[in-house]
PDB file of C-alpha atoms and ligand atoms in Angstrom:
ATOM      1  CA  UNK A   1     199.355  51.827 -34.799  1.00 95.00           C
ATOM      2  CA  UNK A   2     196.241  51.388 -33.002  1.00 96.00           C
ATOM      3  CA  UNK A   3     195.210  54.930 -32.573  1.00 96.00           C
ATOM      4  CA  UNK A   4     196.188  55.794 -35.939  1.00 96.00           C
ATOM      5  CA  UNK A   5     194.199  53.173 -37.235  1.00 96.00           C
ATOM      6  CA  UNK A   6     191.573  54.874 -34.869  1.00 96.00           C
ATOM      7  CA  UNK A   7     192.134  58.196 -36.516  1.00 97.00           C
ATOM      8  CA  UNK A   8     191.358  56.945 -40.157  1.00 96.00           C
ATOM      9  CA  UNK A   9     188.396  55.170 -38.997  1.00 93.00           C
ATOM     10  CA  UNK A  10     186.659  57.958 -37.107  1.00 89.00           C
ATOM     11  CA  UNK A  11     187.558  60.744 -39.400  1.00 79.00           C
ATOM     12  CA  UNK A  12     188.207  64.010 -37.532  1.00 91.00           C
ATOM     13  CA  UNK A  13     191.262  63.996 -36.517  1.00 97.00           C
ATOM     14  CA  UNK A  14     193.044  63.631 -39.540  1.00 98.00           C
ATOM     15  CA  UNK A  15     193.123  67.108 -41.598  1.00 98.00           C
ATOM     16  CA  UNK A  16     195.090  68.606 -44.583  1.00 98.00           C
ATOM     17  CA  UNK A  17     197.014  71.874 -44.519  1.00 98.00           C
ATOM     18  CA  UNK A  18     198.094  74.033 -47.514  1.00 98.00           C
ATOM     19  CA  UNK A  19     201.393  75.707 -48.164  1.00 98.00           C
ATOM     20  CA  UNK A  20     202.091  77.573 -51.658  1.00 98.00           C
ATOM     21  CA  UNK A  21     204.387  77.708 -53.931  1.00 98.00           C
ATOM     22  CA  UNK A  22     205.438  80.803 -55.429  1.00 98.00           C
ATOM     23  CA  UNK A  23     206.504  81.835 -59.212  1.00 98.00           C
ATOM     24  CA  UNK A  24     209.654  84.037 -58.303  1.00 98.00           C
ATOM     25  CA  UNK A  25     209.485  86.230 -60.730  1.00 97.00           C
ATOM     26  CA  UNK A  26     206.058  87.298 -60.815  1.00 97.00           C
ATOM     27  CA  UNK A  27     205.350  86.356 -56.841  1.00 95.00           C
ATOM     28  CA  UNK A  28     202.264  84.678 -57.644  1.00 97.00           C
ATOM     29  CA  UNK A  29     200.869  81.402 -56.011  1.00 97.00           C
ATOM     30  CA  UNK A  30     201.300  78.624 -58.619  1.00 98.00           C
ATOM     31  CA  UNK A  31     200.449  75.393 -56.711  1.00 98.00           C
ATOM     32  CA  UNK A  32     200.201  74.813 -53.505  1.00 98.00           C
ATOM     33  CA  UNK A  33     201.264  71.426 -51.382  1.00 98.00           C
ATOM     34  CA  UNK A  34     198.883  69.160 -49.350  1.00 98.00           C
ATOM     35  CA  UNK A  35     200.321  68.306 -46.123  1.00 98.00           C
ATOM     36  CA  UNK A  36     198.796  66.135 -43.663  1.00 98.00           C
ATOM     37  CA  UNK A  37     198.018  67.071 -40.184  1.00 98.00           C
ATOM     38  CA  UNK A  38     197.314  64.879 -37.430  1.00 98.00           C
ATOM     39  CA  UNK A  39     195.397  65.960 -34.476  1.00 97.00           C
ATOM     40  CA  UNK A  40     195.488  63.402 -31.237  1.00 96.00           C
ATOM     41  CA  UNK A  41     192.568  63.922 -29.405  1.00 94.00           C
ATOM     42  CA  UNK A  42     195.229  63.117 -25.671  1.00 95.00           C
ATOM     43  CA  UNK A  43     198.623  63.910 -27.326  1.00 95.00           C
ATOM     44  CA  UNK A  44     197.766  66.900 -29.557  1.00 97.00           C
ATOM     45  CA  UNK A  45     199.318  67.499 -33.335  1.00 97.00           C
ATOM     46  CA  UNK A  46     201.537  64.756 -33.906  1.00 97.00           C
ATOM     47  CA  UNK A  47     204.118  65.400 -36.715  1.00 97.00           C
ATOM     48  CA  UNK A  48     203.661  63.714 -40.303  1.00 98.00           C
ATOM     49  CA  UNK A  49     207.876  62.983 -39.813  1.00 96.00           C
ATOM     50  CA  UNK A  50     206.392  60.073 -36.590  1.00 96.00           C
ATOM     51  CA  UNK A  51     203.509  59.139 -38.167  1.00 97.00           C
ATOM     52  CA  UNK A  52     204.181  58.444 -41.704  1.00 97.00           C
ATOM     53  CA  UNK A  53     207.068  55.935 -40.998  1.00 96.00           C
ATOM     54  CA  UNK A  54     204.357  54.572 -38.694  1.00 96.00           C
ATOM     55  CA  UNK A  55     201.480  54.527 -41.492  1.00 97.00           C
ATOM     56  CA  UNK A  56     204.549  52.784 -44.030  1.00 96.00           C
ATOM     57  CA  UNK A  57     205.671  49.701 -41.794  1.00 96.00           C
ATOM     58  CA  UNK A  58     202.472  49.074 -40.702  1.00 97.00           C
ATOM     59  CA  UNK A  59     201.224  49.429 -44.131  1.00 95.00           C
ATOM     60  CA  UNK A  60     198.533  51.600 -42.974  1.00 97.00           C
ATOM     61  CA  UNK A  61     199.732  54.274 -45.916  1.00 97.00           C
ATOM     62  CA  UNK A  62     197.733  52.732 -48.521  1.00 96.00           C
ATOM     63  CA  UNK A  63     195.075  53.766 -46.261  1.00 96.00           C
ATOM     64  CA  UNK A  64     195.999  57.184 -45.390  1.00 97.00           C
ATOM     65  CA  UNK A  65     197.177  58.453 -48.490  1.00 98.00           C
ATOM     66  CA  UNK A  66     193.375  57.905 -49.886  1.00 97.00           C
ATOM     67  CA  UNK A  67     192.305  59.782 -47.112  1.00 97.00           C
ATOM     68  CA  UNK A  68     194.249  62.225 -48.328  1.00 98.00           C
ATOM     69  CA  UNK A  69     193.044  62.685 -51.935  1.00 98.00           C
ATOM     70  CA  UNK A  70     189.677  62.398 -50.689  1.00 98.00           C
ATOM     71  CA  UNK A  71     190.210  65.359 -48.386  1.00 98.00           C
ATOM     72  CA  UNK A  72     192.180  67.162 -50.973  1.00 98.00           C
ATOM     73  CA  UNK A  73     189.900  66.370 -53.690  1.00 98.00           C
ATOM     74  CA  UNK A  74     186.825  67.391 -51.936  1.00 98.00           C
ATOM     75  CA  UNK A  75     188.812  70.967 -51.000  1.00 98.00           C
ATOM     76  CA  UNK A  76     189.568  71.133 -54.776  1.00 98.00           C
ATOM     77  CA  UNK A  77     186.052  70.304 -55.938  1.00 98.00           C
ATOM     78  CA  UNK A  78     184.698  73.691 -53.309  1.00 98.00           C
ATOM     79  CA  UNK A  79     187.714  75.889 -55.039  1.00 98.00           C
ATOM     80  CA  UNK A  80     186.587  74.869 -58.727  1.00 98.00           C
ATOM     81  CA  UNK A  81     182.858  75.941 -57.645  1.00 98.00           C
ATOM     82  CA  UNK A  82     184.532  79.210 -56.718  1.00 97.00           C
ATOM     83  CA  UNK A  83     185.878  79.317 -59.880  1.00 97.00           C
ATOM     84  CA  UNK A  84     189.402  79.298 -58.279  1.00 96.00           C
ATOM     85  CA  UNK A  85     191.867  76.771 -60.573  1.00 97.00           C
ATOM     86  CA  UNK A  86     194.784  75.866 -58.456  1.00 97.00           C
ATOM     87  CA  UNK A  87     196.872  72.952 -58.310  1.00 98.00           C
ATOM     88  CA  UNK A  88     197.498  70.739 -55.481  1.00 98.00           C
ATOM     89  CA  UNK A  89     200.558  68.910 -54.926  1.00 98.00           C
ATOM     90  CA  UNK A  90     200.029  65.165 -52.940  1.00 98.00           C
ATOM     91  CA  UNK A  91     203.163  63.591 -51.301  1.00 98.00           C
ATOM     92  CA  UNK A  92     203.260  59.723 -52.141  1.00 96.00           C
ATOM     93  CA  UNK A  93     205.183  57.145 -49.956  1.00 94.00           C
ATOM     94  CA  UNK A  94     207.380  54.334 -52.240  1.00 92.00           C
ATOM     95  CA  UNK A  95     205.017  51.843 -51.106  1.00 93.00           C
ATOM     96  CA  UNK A  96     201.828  53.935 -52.698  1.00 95.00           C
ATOM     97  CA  UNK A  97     203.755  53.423 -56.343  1.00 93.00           C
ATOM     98  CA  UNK A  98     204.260  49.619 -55.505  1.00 91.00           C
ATOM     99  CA  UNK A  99     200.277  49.454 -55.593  1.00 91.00           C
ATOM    100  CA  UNK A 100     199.999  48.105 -58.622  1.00 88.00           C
ATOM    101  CA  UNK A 101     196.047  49.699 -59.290  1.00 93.00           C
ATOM    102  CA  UNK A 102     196.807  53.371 -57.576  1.00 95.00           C
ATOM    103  CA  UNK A 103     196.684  55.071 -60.722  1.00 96.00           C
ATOM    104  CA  UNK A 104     193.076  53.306 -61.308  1.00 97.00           C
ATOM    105  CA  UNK A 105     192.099  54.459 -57.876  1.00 97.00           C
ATOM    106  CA  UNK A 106     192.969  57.749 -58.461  1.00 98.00           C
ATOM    107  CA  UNK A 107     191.067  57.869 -61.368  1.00 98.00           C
ATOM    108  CA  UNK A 108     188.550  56.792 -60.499  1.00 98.00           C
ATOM    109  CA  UNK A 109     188.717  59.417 -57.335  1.00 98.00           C
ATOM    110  CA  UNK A 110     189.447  62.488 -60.207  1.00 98.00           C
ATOM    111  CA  UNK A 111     185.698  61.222 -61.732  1.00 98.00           C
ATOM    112  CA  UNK A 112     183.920  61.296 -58.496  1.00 98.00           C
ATOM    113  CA  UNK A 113     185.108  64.221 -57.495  1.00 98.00           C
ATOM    114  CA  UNK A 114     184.760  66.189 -60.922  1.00 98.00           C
ATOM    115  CA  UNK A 115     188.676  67.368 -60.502  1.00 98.00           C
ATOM    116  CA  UNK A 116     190.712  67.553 -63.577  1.00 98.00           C
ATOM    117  CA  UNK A 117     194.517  65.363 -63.699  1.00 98.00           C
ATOM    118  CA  UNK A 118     196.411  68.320 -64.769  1.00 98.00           C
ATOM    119  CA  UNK A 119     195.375  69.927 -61.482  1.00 98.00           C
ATOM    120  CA  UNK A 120     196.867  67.403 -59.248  1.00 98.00           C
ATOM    121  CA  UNK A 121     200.540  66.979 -58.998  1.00 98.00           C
ATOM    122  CA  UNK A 122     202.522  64.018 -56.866  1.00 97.00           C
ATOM    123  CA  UNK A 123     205.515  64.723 -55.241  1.00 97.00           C
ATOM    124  CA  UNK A 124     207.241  61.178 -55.189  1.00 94.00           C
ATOM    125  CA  UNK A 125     210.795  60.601 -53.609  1.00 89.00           C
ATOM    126  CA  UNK A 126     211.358  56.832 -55.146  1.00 78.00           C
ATOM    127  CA  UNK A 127     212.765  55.509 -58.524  1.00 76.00           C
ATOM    128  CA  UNK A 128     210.212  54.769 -61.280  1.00 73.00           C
ATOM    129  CA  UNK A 129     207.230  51.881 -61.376  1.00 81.00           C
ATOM    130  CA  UNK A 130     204.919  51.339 -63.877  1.00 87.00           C
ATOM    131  CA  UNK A 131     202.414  52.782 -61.691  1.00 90.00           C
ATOM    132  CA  UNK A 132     204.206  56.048 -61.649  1.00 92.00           C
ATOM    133  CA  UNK A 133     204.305  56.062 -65.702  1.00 93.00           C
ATOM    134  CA  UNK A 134     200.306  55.180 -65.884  1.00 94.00           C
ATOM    135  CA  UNK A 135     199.984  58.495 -63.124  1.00 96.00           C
ATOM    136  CA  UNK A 136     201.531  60.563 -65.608  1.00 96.00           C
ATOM    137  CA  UNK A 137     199.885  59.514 -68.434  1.00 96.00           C
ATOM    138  CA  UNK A 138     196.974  60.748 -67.447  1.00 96.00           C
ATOM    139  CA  UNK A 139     197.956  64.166 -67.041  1.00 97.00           C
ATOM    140  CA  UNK A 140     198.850  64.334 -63.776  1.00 97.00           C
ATOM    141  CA  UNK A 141     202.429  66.215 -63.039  1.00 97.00           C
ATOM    142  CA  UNK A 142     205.372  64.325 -60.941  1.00 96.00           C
ATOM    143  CA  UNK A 143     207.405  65.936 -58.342  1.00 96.00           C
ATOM    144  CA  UNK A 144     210.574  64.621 -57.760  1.00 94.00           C
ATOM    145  CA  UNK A 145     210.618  65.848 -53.923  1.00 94.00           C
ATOM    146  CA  UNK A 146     213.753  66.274 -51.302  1.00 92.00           C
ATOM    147  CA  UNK A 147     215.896  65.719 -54.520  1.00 92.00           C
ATOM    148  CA  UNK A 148     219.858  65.564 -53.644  1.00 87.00           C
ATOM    149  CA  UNK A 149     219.113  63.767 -50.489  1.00 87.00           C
ATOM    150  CA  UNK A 150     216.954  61.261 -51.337  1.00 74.00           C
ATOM    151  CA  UNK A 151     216.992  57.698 -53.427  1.00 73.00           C
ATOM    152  CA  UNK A 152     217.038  59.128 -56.673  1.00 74.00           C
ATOM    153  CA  UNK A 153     220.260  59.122 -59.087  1.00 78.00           C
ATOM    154  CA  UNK A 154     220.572  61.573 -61.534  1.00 82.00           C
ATOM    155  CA  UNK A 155     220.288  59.478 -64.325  1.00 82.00           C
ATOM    156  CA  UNK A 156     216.881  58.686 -63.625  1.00 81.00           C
ATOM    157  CA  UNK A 157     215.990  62.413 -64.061  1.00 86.00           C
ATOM    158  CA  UNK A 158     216.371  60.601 -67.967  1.00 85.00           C
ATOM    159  CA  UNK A 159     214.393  57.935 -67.546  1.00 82.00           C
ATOM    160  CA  UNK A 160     211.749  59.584 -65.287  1.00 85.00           C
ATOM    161  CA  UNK A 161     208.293  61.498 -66.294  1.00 90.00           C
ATOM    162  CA  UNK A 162     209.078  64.275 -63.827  1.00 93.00           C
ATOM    163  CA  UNK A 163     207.750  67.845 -64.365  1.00 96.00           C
ATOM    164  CA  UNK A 164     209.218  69.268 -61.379  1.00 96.00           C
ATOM    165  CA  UNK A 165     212.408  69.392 -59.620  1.00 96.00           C
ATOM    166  CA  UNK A 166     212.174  70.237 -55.658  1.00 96.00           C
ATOM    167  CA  UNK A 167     215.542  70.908 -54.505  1.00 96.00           C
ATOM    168  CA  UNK A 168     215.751  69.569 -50.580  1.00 95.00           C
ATOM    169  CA  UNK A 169     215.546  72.448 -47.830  1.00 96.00           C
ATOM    170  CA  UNK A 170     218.489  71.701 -46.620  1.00 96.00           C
ATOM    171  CA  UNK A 171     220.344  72.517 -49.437  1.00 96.00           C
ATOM    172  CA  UNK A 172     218.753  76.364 -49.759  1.00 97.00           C
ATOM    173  CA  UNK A 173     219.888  76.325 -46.144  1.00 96.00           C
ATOM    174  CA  UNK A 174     223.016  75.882 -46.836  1.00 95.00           C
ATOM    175  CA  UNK A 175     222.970  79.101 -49.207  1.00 95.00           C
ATOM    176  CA  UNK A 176     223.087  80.625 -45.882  1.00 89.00           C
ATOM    177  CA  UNK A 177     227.009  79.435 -46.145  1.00 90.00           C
ATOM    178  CA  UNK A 178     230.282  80.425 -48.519  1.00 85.00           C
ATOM    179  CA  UNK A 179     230.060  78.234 -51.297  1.00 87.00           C
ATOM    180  CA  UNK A 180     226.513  76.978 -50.642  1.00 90.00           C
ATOM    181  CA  UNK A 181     225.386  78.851 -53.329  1.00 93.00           C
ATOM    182  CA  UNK A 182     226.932  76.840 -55.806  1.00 94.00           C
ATOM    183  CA  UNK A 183     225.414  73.173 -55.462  1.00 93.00           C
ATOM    184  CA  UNK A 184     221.951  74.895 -55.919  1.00 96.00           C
ATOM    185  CA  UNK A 185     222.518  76.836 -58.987  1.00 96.00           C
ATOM    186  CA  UNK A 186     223.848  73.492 -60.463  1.00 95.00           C
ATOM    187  CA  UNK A 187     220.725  71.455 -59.517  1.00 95.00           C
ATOM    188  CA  UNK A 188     218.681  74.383 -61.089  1.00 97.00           C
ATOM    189  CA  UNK A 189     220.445  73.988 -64.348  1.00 97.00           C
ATOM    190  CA  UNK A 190     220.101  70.693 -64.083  1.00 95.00           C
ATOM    191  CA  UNK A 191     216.157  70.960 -63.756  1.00 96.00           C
ATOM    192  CA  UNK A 192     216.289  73.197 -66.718  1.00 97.00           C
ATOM    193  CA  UNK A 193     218.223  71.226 -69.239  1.00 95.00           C
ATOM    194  CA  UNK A 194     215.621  68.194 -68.596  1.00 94.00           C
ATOM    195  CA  UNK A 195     212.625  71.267 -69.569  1.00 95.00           C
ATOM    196  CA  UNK A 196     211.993  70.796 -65.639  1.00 97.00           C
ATOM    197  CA  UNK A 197     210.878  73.456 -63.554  1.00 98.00           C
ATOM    198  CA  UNK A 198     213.300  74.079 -60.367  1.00 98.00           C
ATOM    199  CA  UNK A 199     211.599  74.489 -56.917  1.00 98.00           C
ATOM    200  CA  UNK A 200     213.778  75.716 -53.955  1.00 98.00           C
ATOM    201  CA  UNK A 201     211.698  74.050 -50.434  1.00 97.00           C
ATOM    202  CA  UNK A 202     212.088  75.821 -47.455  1.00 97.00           C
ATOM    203  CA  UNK A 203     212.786  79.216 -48.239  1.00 98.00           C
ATOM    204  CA  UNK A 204     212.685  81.655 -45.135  1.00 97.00           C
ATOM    205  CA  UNK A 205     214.355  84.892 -45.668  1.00 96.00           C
ATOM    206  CA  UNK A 206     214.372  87.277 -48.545  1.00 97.00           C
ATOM    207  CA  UNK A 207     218.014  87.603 -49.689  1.00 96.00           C
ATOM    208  CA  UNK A 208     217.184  83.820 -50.336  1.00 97.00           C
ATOM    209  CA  UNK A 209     214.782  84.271 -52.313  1.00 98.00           C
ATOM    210  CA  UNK A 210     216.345  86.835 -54.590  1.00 97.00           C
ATOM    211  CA  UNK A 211     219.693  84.944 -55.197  1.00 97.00           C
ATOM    212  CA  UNK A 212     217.569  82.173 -56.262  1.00 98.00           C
ATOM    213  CA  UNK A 213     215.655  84.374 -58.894  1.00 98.00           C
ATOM    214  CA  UNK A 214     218.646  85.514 -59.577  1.00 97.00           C
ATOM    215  CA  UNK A 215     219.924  82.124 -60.491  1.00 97.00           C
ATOM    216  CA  UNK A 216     217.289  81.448 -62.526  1.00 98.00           C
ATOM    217  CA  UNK A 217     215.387  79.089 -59.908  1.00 98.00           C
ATOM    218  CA  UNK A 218     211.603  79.300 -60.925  1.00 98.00           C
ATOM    219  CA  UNK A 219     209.449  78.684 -58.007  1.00 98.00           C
ATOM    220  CA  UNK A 220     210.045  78.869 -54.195  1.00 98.00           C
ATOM    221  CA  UNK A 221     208.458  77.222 -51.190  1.00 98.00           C
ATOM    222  CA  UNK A 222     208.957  78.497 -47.696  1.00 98.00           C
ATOM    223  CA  UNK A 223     207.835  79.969 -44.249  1.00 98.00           C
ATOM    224  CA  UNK A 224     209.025  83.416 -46.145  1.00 98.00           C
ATOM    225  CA  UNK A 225     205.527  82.977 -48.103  1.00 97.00           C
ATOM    226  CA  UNK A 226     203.170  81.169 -45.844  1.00 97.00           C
ATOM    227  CA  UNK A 227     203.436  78.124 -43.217  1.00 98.00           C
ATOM    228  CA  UNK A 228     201.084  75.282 -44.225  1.00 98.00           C
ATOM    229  CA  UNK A 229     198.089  76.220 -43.269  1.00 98.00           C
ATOM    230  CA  UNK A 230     194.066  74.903 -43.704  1.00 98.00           C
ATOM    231  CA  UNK A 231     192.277  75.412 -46.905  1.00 96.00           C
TER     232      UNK A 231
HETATM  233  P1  C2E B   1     207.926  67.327 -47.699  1.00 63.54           P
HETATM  234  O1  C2E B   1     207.015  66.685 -48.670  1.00 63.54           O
HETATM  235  O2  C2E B   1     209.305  67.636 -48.152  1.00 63.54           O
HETATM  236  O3  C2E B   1     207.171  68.642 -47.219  1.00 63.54           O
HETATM  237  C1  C2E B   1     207.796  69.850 -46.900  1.00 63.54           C
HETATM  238  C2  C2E B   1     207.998  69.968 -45.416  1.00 63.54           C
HETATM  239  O4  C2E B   1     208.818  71.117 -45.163  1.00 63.54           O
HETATM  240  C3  C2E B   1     206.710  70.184 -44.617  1.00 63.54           C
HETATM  241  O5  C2E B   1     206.870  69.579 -43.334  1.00 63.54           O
HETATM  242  C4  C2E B   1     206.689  71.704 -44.479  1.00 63.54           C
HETATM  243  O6  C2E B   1     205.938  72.149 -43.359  1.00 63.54           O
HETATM  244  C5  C2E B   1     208.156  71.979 -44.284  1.00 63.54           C
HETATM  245  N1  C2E B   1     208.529  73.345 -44.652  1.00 63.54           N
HETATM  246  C6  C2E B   1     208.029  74.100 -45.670  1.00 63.54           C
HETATM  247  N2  C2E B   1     208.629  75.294 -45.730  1.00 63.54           N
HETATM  248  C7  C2E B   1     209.528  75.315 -44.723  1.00 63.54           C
HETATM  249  C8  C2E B   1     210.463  76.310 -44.255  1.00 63.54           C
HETATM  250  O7  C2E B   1     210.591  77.405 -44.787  1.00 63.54           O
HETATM  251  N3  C2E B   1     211.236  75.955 -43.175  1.00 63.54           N
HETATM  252  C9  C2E B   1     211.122  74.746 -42.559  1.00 63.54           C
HETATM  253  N4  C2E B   1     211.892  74.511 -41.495  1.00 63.54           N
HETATM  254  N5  C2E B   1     210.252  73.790 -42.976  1.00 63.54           N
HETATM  255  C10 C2E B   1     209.467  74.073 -44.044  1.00 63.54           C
HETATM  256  P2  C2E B   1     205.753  68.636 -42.695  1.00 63.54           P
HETATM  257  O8  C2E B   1     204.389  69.134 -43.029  1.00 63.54           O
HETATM  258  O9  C2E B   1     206.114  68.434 -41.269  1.00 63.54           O
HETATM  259  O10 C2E B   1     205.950  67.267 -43.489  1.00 63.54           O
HETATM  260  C11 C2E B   1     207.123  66.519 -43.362  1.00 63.54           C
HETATM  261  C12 C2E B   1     207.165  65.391 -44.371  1.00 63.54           C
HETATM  262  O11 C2E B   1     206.124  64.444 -44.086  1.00 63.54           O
HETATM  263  C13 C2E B   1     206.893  65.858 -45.804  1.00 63.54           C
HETATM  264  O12 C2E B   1     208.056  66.410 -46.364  1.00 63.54           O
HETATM  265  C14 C2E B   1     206.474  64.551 -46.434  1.00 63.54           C
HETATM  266  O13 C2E B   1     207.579  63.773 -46.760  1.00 63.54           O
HETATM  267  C15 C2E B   1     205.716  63.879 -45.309  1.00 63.54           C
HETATM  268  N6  C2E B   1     204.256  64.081 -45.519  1.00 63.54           N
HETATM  269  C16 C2E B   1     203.467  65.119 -45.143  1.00 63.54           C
HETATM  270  N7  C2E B   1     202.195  64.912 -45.545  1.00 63.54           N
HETATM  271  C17 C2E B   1     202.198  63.722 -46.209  1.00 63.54           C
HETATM  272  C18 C2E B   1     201.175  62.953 -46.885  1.00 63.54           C
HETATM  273  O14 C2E B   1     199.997  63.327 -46.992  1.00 63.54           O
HETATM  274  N8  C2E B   1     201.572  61.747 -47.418  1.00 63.54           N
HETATM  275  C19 C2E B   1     202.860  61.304 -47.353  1.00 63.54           C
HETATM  276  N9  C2E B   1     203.158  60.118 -47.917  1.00 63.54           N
HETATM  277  N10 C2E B   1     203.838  62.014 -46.755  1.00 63.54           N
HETATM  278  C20 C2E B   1     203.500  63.207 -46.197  1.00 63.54           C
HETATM  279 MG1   MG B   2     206.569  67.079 -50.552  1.00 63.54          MG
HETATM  280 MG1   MG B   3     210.325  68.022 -49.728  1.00 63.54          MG
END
């Protein structure tokens, strides 16, 4: 707790990474997700899967997660003055959409930094909250992220303003396996009947990728493509 409380206060070793997301069809980059990176100055890169528990018991994440949309909005504000529109997905913890004023933060952050809603996406993992409703009101898009493992039923894919559907990693894994297939093809028609757009996480080979195209799967994310990597 104490050296991550060091690491927001002193600034440097806390930096965000970039992995796309790919339209399957036409194998262009159509968003890409922020993912943070912590660098220890003694023990070296420690994983966001220790230190974001970490950041949510201590309740540190309210903390770090505006570090992070300041460091992604900054990187977004250089792209725009390169003329390069892309947009960025941010991971939110359940706690961030308990805050009952993050949506006014994050406006607030949009106008200083000159970024446009539609361009920022939040991947959440948690039921619904007012919050979450104000977010997409304002034109931001909502990931539902790790979907079929995490908290979320299905029938709050109804009562949800999700865009985006990211089916968990380890269920494209388990394509890998005879009858594996089938579970993601259903959670792919399932994105589609609520006019949400299917992404498969974690794709890493090829034959993957085509059987989900094939399936009708829109967008793919995955060490096939690119690791996260800096801006
Ligand atoms: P996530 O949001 O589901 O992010 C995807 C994770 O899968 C990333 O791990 C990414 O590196 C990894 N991944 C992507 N493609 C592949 C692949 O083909 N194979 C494999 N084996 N892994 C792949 P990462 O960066 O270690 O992040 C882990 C989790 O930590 C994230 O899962 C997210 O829940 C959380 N996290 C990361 N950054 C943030 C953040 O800024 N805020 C919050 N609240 N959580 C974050
Ligand atoms: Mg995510
Ligand atoms: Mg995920």
């Amino acid at each position: 707790e104490t050296n991550l409380r060091r690491a927001l206060d002193t600034g440097d070793q806390l930096s965000v990474h970039y992995q796309p997301k790919l339209d399957l069809n036409t194998r262009t980059i159509v968003g890409l997700e922020a993912l943070l990176r912590w660098h220890h100055p003694v023990r070296g890169n420690i994983p966001p899967g220790d230190f974001i528990p970490l950041a949510e018991q201590t309740g540190l994440v309210h903390l770090l997660t505006r570090r992070v949309l300041e460091l992604v909005l900054d990187q977004m504000r250089t792209w725009l003055a390169e003329g390069q529109e892309i947009q960025v997905a941010v991971n939110l913890s359940a706690l961030n959409l308990a805050e009952p004023d993050l949506d006014r933060k994050i406006a607030d952050l949009l106008d200083e930094y000159g970024v446009p809603a539609r361009l920022l996406e939040f991947e959440i993992t948690e039921r619904a909250s007012a919050t979450l409703s104000r977010i997409a009101a304002m034109g931001s898009t909502i990931a539902l992220d790790d979907f079929g493992i995490g908290n979320t039923s299905i029938s709050q894919l109804r009562d949800l303003p999700i865009d985006t559907l990211k089916i968990d990693r380890s269920f494209i894994v388990d394509m890998a396996t005879a009858g594996g297939e089938v579970l993601v093809k259903v959670v792919t028609d399932l994105a589609h009947e609520f006019e949400m757009v299917a992404v498969a996480e974690g794709v890493e080979e090829a034959d993957i990728a085509e059987r989900l195209r094939a399936m009708g799967c829109d967008v793919a994310q995955g060490f096939l493509y690119a690791r996260p990597v800096p801006a």
